[in-house]
């Protein structure tokens, strides 16, 4: 059996656990543990002692179990199997992570489905060396940050996706505003992940979400960006979406035959309103109203009228209802007693008073109760005498 005088480890910082190649050494072997390291002594597969930073001589006072189990043969060799594992207790800052697949979400601000991805870094440290070796390392010769990434990738992605989705949906935060919640999201992820890592003797010292975004070629994200750009353009030019629609309708109507005159008249009305100081929105509203009126008058057919007495459908230009016989002409009433007047009646059949007469001077129609002509001012005939 080979005799080792000194057992120590000086390796890269991304190695979390390292099993020293020396095995079955005698009790006088020197063990050196550097700062930010711990060494665990294994005897026959059991973790028996833990060494902090310092220099140790592996003899009975350092390893009490050897005094009870091992009797050294004459050549100073032990028949029992023993090993030493070095544990890196430094905080490991460079553990990068990223979502393995985009998270499909419905953007709360625009109501559009988008694919969201995230990335960042996390810092780990060993909290319990014995638990780490027993539950995670086992019999493998080493454990690196790459190994930890593979072991915990699925559970890490589960918590990260859950926190991002809940933050955006519950807070109604869109993809363009979620960057303002990175600190909150990072802390929530660290709080959820720490108990899971603690089961294996590890502690999450820092969890950093560096960015949350959507792929540039994502159709939903492109649609959102176009909507934002269009809204910004309208804001700069000083009009709204509704006003833009009214302008589009006006342009379309002006290109159609038969209603260009009506549209031009509506546009003139809008221009006059703007010239008189009426706000643009009011002018555009009037323009849109005129356009729609012109469109409806030019394209829509008049709907058949109904009888106000029985509701029957009436032919065009009907004077009487073909069903109930009621007159559809405008009714006249006596200005003195209010009784209904037959069509073209000059006198009231109820009170006998004359409804109107003509002026002898100019021929204009005079009111029956008036003493002078409303047109030329001449007195009534009876007043002349």
Short mmCIF file of C-alpha atoms in Angstrom, two decimals, residues 91-370:
data_model
loop_
_atom_site.label_atom_id
_atom_site.label_comp_id
_atom_site.label_asym_id
_atom_site.label_seq_id
_atom_site.Cartn_x
_atom_site.Cartn_y
_atom_site.Cartn_z
CA UNK A 91 -19.81 31.09 -2.28
CA UNK A 92 -20.01 30.04 -5.93
CA UNK A 93 -21.22 33.06 -7.90
CA UNK A 94 -21.04 31.93 -11.51
CA UNK A 95 -23.89 29.44 -11.81
CA UNK A 96 -25.73 30.68 -14.91
CA UNK A 97 -29.24 29.58 -15.78
CA UNK A 98 -31.79 30.17 -18.52
CA UNK A 99 -35.24 28.93 -19.47
CA UNK A 100 -34.94 25.77 -21.53
CA UNK A 101 -38.10 26.66 -23.48
CA UNK A 102 -40.13 29.87 -23.83
CA UNK A 103 -43.04 30.37 -21.44
CA UNK A 104 -46.33 30.77 -23.33
CA UNK A 105 -48.32 33.59 -21.71
CA UNK A 106 -51.18 35.91 -22.60
CA UNK A 107 -49.90 39.47 -22.33
CA UNK A 108 -52.15 41.12 -19.71
CA UNK A 109 -51.79 44.58 -21.27
CA UNK A 110 -52.66 43.74 -24.88
CA UNK A 111 -54.40 40.36 -24.56
CA UNK A 112 -52.04 38.72 -27.09
CA UNK A 113 -50.30 35.36 -26.64
CA UNK A 114 -46.52 35.69 -26.47
CA UNK A 115 -43.53 33.47 -25.70
CA UNK A 116 -41.49 34.70 -22.73
CA UNK A 117 -37.97 33.61 -21.81
CA UNK A 118 -35.65 34.52 -18.92
CA UNK A 119 -32.03 34.15 -17.86
CA UNK A 120 -29.72 35.08 -15.01
CA UNK A 121 -27.25 33.80 -12.41
CA UNK A 122 -27.39 32.28 -8.98
CA UNK A 123 -24.93 31.94 -6.10
CA UNK A 124 -24.71 28.74 -4.03
CA UNK A 125 -22.80 27.76 -0.91
CA UNK A 126 -22.45 24.51 1.05
CA UNK A 127 -24.44 24.68 4.27
CA UNK A 128 -24.03 21.10 5.52
CA UNK A 129 -21.08 19.10 4.17
CA UNK A 130 -22.21 15.73 5.55
CA UNK A 131 -25.72 16.08 4.11
CA UNK A 132 -24.31 17.09 0.72
CA UNK A 133 -22.02 14.08 0.56
CA UNK A 134 -24.61 11.57 1.72
CA UNK A 135 -27.64 12.80 -0.23
CA UNK A 136 -26.13 14.16 -3.44
CA UNK A 137 -22.52 13.10 -4.04
CA UNK A 138 -22.64 9.44 -3.11
CA UNK A 139 -19.66 7.59 -4.52
CA UNK A 140 -18.79 9.89 -7.43
CA UNK A 141 -15.25 11.34 -7.29
CA UNK A 142 -16.30 15.00 -7.71
CA UNK A 143 -19.21 17.44 -7.95
CA UNK A 144 -19.01 20.62 -10.09
CA UNK A 145 -21.30 23.54 -10.88
CA UNK A 146 -22.15 21.87 -14.18
CA UNK A 147 -23.35 18.80 -12.30
CA UNK A 148 -25.54 20.95 -10.04
CA UNK A 149 -27.03 22.67 -13.07
CA UNK A 150 -28.06 19.32 -14.55
CA UNK A 151 -29.41 18.01 -11.25
CA UNK A 152 -31.57 21.02 -10.39
CA UNK A 153 -32.44 22.41 -13.81
CA UNK A 154 -35.98 21.04 -13.94
CA UNK A 155 -37.01 22.20 -10.47
CA UNK A 156 -35.34 25.59 -11.04
CA UNK A 157 -37.26 26.12 -14.29
CA UNK A 158 -40.51 25.11 -12.63
CA UNK A 159 -40.23 27.78 -9.94
CA UNK A 160 -38.93 30.49 -12.29
CA UNK A 161 -41.74 30.02 -14.81
CA UNK A 162 -44.34 29.97 -12.05
CA UNK A 163 -43.08 33.20 -10.45
CA UNK A 164 -42.82 35.08 -13.77
CA UNK A 165 -46.30 33.99 -14.89
CA UNK A 166 -47.93 34.87 -11.57
CA UNK A 167 -46.20 38.25 -11.39
CA UNK A 168 -47.27 39.29 -14.89
CA UNK A 169 -50.83 37.97 -14.69
CA UNK A 170 -51.72 39.02 -11.14
CA UNK A 171 -50.09 42.43 -11.54
CA UNK A 172 -51.40 42.90 -15.12
CA UNK A 173 -47.86 43.68 -16.27
CA UNK A 174 -47.07 43.44 -19.97
CA UNK A 175 -43.87 42.18 -21.54
CA UNK A 176 -42.61 45.73 -22.06
CA UNK A 177 -43.02 46.64 -18.37
CA UNK A 178 -41.98 43.43 -16.62
CA UNK A 179 -38.33 44.56 -16.48
CA UNK A 180 -39.36 46.91 -13.69
CA UNK A 181 -40.19 43.87 -11.51
CA UNK A 182 -36.86 42.00 -11.82
CA UNK A 183 -35.84 42.58 -8.19
CA UNK A 184 -39.18 41.33 -6.88
CA UNK A 185 -39.17 38.30 -9.18
CA UNK A 186 -35.57 37.45 -8.25
CA UNK A 187 -36.30 37.51 -4.51
CA UNK A 188 -39.45 35.41 -4.90
CA UNK A 189 -37.50 32.80 -6.88
CA UNK A 190 -34.72 32.69 -4.25
CA UNK A 191 -37.24 32.29 -1.44
CA UNK A 192 -38.92 29.34 -3.18
CA UNK A 193 -35.70 27.59 -4.25
CA UNK A 194 -33.80 27.83 -0.94
CA UNK A 195 -35.77 25.08 0.91
CA UNK A 196 -35.28 22.69 -2.02
CA UNK A 197 -31.50 23.17 -2.08
CA UNK A 198 -31.35 23.00 1.74
CA UNK A 199 -32.54 19.37 1.56
CA UNK A 200 -29.18 18.57 -0.03
CA UNK A 201 -27.00 20.67 2.25
CA UNK A 202 -26.87 23.72 -0.05
CA UNK A 203 -27.93 27.32 0.45
CA UNK A 204 -29.10 29.77 -2.24
CA UNK A 205 -27.24 32.97 -1.34
CA UNK A 206 -28.28 34.97 -4.38
CA UNK A 207 -30.70 34.51 -7.26
CA UNK A 208 -30.59 37.08 -10.03
CA UNK A 209 -33.05 37.38 -12.94
CA UNK A 210 -31.02 39.38 -15.45
CA UNK A 211 -33.66 39.69 -18.14
CA UNK A 212 -37.19 38.72 -19.18
CA UNK A 213 -38.05 39.14 -22.84
CA UNK A 214 -39.72 37.61 -25.87
CA UNK A 215 -37.98 36.33 -29.02
CA UNK A 216 -37.84 39.02 -31.69
CA UNK A 217 -39.42 36.67 -34.23
CA UNK A 218 -42.38 35.81 -31.98
CA UNK A 219 -45.61 36.78 -33.87
CA UNK A 220 -47.35 38.01 -30.73
CA UNK A 221 -44.41 40.18 -29.71
CA UNK A 222 -44.17 41.67 -33.21
CA UNK A 223 -47.89 42.51 -33.12
CA UNK A 224 -47.49 44.29 -29.78
CA UNK A 225 -44.52 46.32 -31.04
CA UNK A 226 -46.44 47.40 -34.15
CA UNK A 227 -49.40 48.49 -32.01
CA UNK A 228 -47.12 50.52 -29.73
CA UNK A 229 -45.39 52.18 -32.69
CA UNK A 230 -48.72 53.09 -34.31
CA UNK A 231 -50.10 54.53 -31.05
CA UNK A 232 -46.95 56.61 -30.59
CA UNK A 233 -47.24 57.94 -34.14
CA UNK A 234 -50.87 59.00 -33.56
CA UNK A 235 -49.93 60.69 -30.30
CA UNK A 236 -47.18 62.69 -31.99
CA UNK A 237 -49.49 63.77 -34.83
CA UNK A 238 -52.28 64.67 -32.39
CA UNK A 239 -55.18 62.38 -33.26
CA UNK A 240 -56.78 59.18 -31.91
CA UNK A 241 -57.66 55.83 -33.42
CA UNK A 242 -61.33 56.85 -33.77
CA UNK A 243 -60.34 59.99 -35.63
CA UNK A 244 -58.08 58.02 -37.93
CA UNK A 245 -60.97 55.69 -38.76
CA UNK A 246 -63.15 58.68 -39.65
CA UNK A 247 -60.45 60.00 -42.00
CA UNK A 248 -60.15 56.58 -43.63
CA UNK A 249 -63.91 56.40 -44.17
CA UNK A 250 -63.87 59.89 -45.69
CA UNK A 251 -61.07 58.98 -48.09
CA UNK A 252 -62.83 55.76 -49.12
CA UNK A 253 -66.17 57.48 -49.60
CA UNK A 254 -64.61 60.28 -51.64
CA UNK A 255 -63.28 57.75 -54.15
CA UNK A 256 -66.73 56.22 -54.76
CA UNK A 257 -69.04 57.61 -57.44
CA UNK A 258 -72.35 59.15 -56.45
CA UNK A 259 -71.47 60.30 -52.96
CA UNK A 260 -68.38 62.42 -53.51
CA UNK A 261 -70.50 65.53 -53.35
CA UNK A 262 -71.98 64.57 -50.00
CA UNK A 263 -68.53 63.74 -48.65
CA UNK A 264 -67.16 67.02 -49.94
CA UNK A 265 -69.99 68.83 -48.19
CA UNK A 266 -69.24 66.98 -44.97
CA UNK A 267 -65.54 67.78 -45.34
CA UNK A 268 -66.39 71.45 -45.89
CA UNK A 269 -68.42 71.37 -42.70
CA UNK A 270 -65.46 69.91 -40.82
CA UNK A 271 -63.14 72.54 -42.28
CA UNK A 272 -65.53 75.31 -41.29
CA UNK A 273 -65.76 73.86 -37.80
CA UNK A 274 -61.97 73.82 -37.52
CA UNK A 275 -61.80 77.39 -38.82
CA UNK A 276 -64.28 78.50 -36.18
CA UNK A 277 -62.13 77.04 -33.43
CA UNK A 278 -64.07 73.79 -32.95
CA UNK A 279 -61.73 71.05 -31.62
CA UNK A 280 -60.39 68.56 -34.13
CA UNK A 281 -62.26 65.65 -32.53
CA UNK A 282 -65.60 67.48 -32.93
CA UNK A 283 -64.82 68.37 -36.54
CA UNK A 284 -63.89 64.81 -37.36
CA UNK A 285 -67.01 63.54 -35.64
CA UNK A 286 -69.16 65.83 -37.75
CA UNK A 287 -67.27 64.70 -40.83
CA UNK A 288 -67.82 61.05 -39.95
CA UNK A 289 -71.52 61.71 -39.34
CA UNK A 290 -71.88 63.40 -42.70
CA UNK A 291 -70.04 60.60 -44.46
CA UNK A 292 -72.16 57.90 -42.88
CA UNK A 293 -75.32 59.84 -43.71
CA UNK A 294 -74.20 60.14 -47.32
CA UNK A 295 -73.33 56.46 -47.45
CA UNK A 296 -76.65 55.44 -46.00
CA UNK A 297 -78.58 57.74 -48.36
CA UNK A 298 -76.71 56.55 -51.45
CA UNK A 299 -76.50 52.83 -50.77
CA UNK A 300 -79.33 51.87 -48.45
CA UNK A 301 -82.85 51.38 -49.81
CA UNK A 302 -85.68 53.18 -47.93
CA UNK A 303 -87.45 50.81 -45.59
CA UNK A 304 -91.25 50.48 -46.08
CA UNK A 305 -93.34 52.72 -43.78
CA UNK A 306 -96.05 51.45 -41.45
CA UNK A 307 -99.53 52.71 -40.66
CA UNK A 308 -99.52 54.58 -37.32
CA UNK A 309 -103.04 53.24 -36.58
CA UNK A 310 -102.85 49.48 -37.33
CA UNK A 311 -99.16 48.88 -38.14
CA UNK A 312 -99.79 47.58 -41.65
CA UNK A 313 -97.09 47.99 -44.29
CA UNK A 314 -97.85 50.93 -46.56
CA UNK A 315 -97.07 51.33 -50.25
CA UNK A 316 -95.00 54.33 -51.22
CA UNK A 317 -96.82 57.70 -51.22
CA UNK A 318 -100.02 56.25 -49.74
CA UNK A 319 -102.68 58.78 -48.64
CA UNK A 320 -104.86 56.17 -46.89
CA UNK A 321 -104.06 52.86 -45.18
CA UNK A 322 -105.11 49.91 -47.40
CA UNK A 323 -105.97 47.87 -44.31
CA UNK A 324 -107.82 50.20 -41.90
CA UNK A 325 -108.64 53.08 -44.26
CA UNK A 326 -107.33 55.79 -41.98
CA UNK A 327 -105.99 58.96 -43.62
CA UNK A 328 -102.23 59.29 -43.60
CA UNK A 329 -102.18 63.01 -44.49
CA UNK A 330 -101.13 65.56 -41.93
CA UNK A 331 -104.17 66.56 -39.85
CA UNK A 332 -105.24 70.22 -39.51
CA UNK A 333 -106.98 71.61 -36.44
CA UNK A 334 -108.95 74.85 -35.90
CA UNK A 335 -106.76 77.52 -34.38
CA UNK A 336 -109.76 78.77 -32.32
CA UNK A 337 -111.41 75.62 -30.91
CA UNK A 338 -108.90 72.88 -31.79
CA UNK A 339 -111.43 70.73 -33.69
CA UNK A 340 -110.11 68.63 -36.63
CA UNK A 341 -110.39 70.35 -39.99
CA UNK A 342 -111.13 68.62 -43.28
CA UNK A 343 -108.41 69.01 -45.94
CA UNK A 344 -108.35 72.47 -47.57
CA UNK A 345 -111.11 73.80 -45.25
CA UNK A 346 -111.41 77.61 -45.10
CA UNK A 347 -113.92 77.55 -42.18
CA UNK A 348 -114.12 75.38 -39.08
CA UNK A 349 -117.09 72.99 -39.24
CA UNK A 350 -117.32 73.08 -35.42
CA UNK A 351 -117.19 76.81 -34.56
CA UNK A 352 -117.65 78.29 -38.04
CA UNK A 353 -114.72 80.67 -37.83
CA UNK A 354 -112.69 81.46 -40.90
CA UNK A 355 -109.21 80.03 -40.76
CA UNK A 356 -107.41 82.45 -43.13
CA UNK A 357 -107.94 85.13 -45.79
CA UNK A 358 -105.81 86.97 -48.33
CA UNK A 359 -104.58 90.57 -48.12
CA UNK A 360 -106.39 92.88 -50.48
CA UNK A 361 -103.23 94.88 -51.08
CA UNK A 362 -100.58 92.23 -51.80
CA UNK A 363 -102.47 88.93 -51.89
CA UNK A 364 -100.49 87.35 -49.03
CA UNK A 365 -102.27 84.87 -46.72
CA UNK A 366 -103.38 86.51 -43.49
CA UNK A 367 -104.12 84.91 -40.15
CA UNK A 368 -107.81 84.92 -39.29
CA UNK A 369 -107.17 86.69 -36.00
CA UNK A 370 -104.77 89.32 -37.39
#
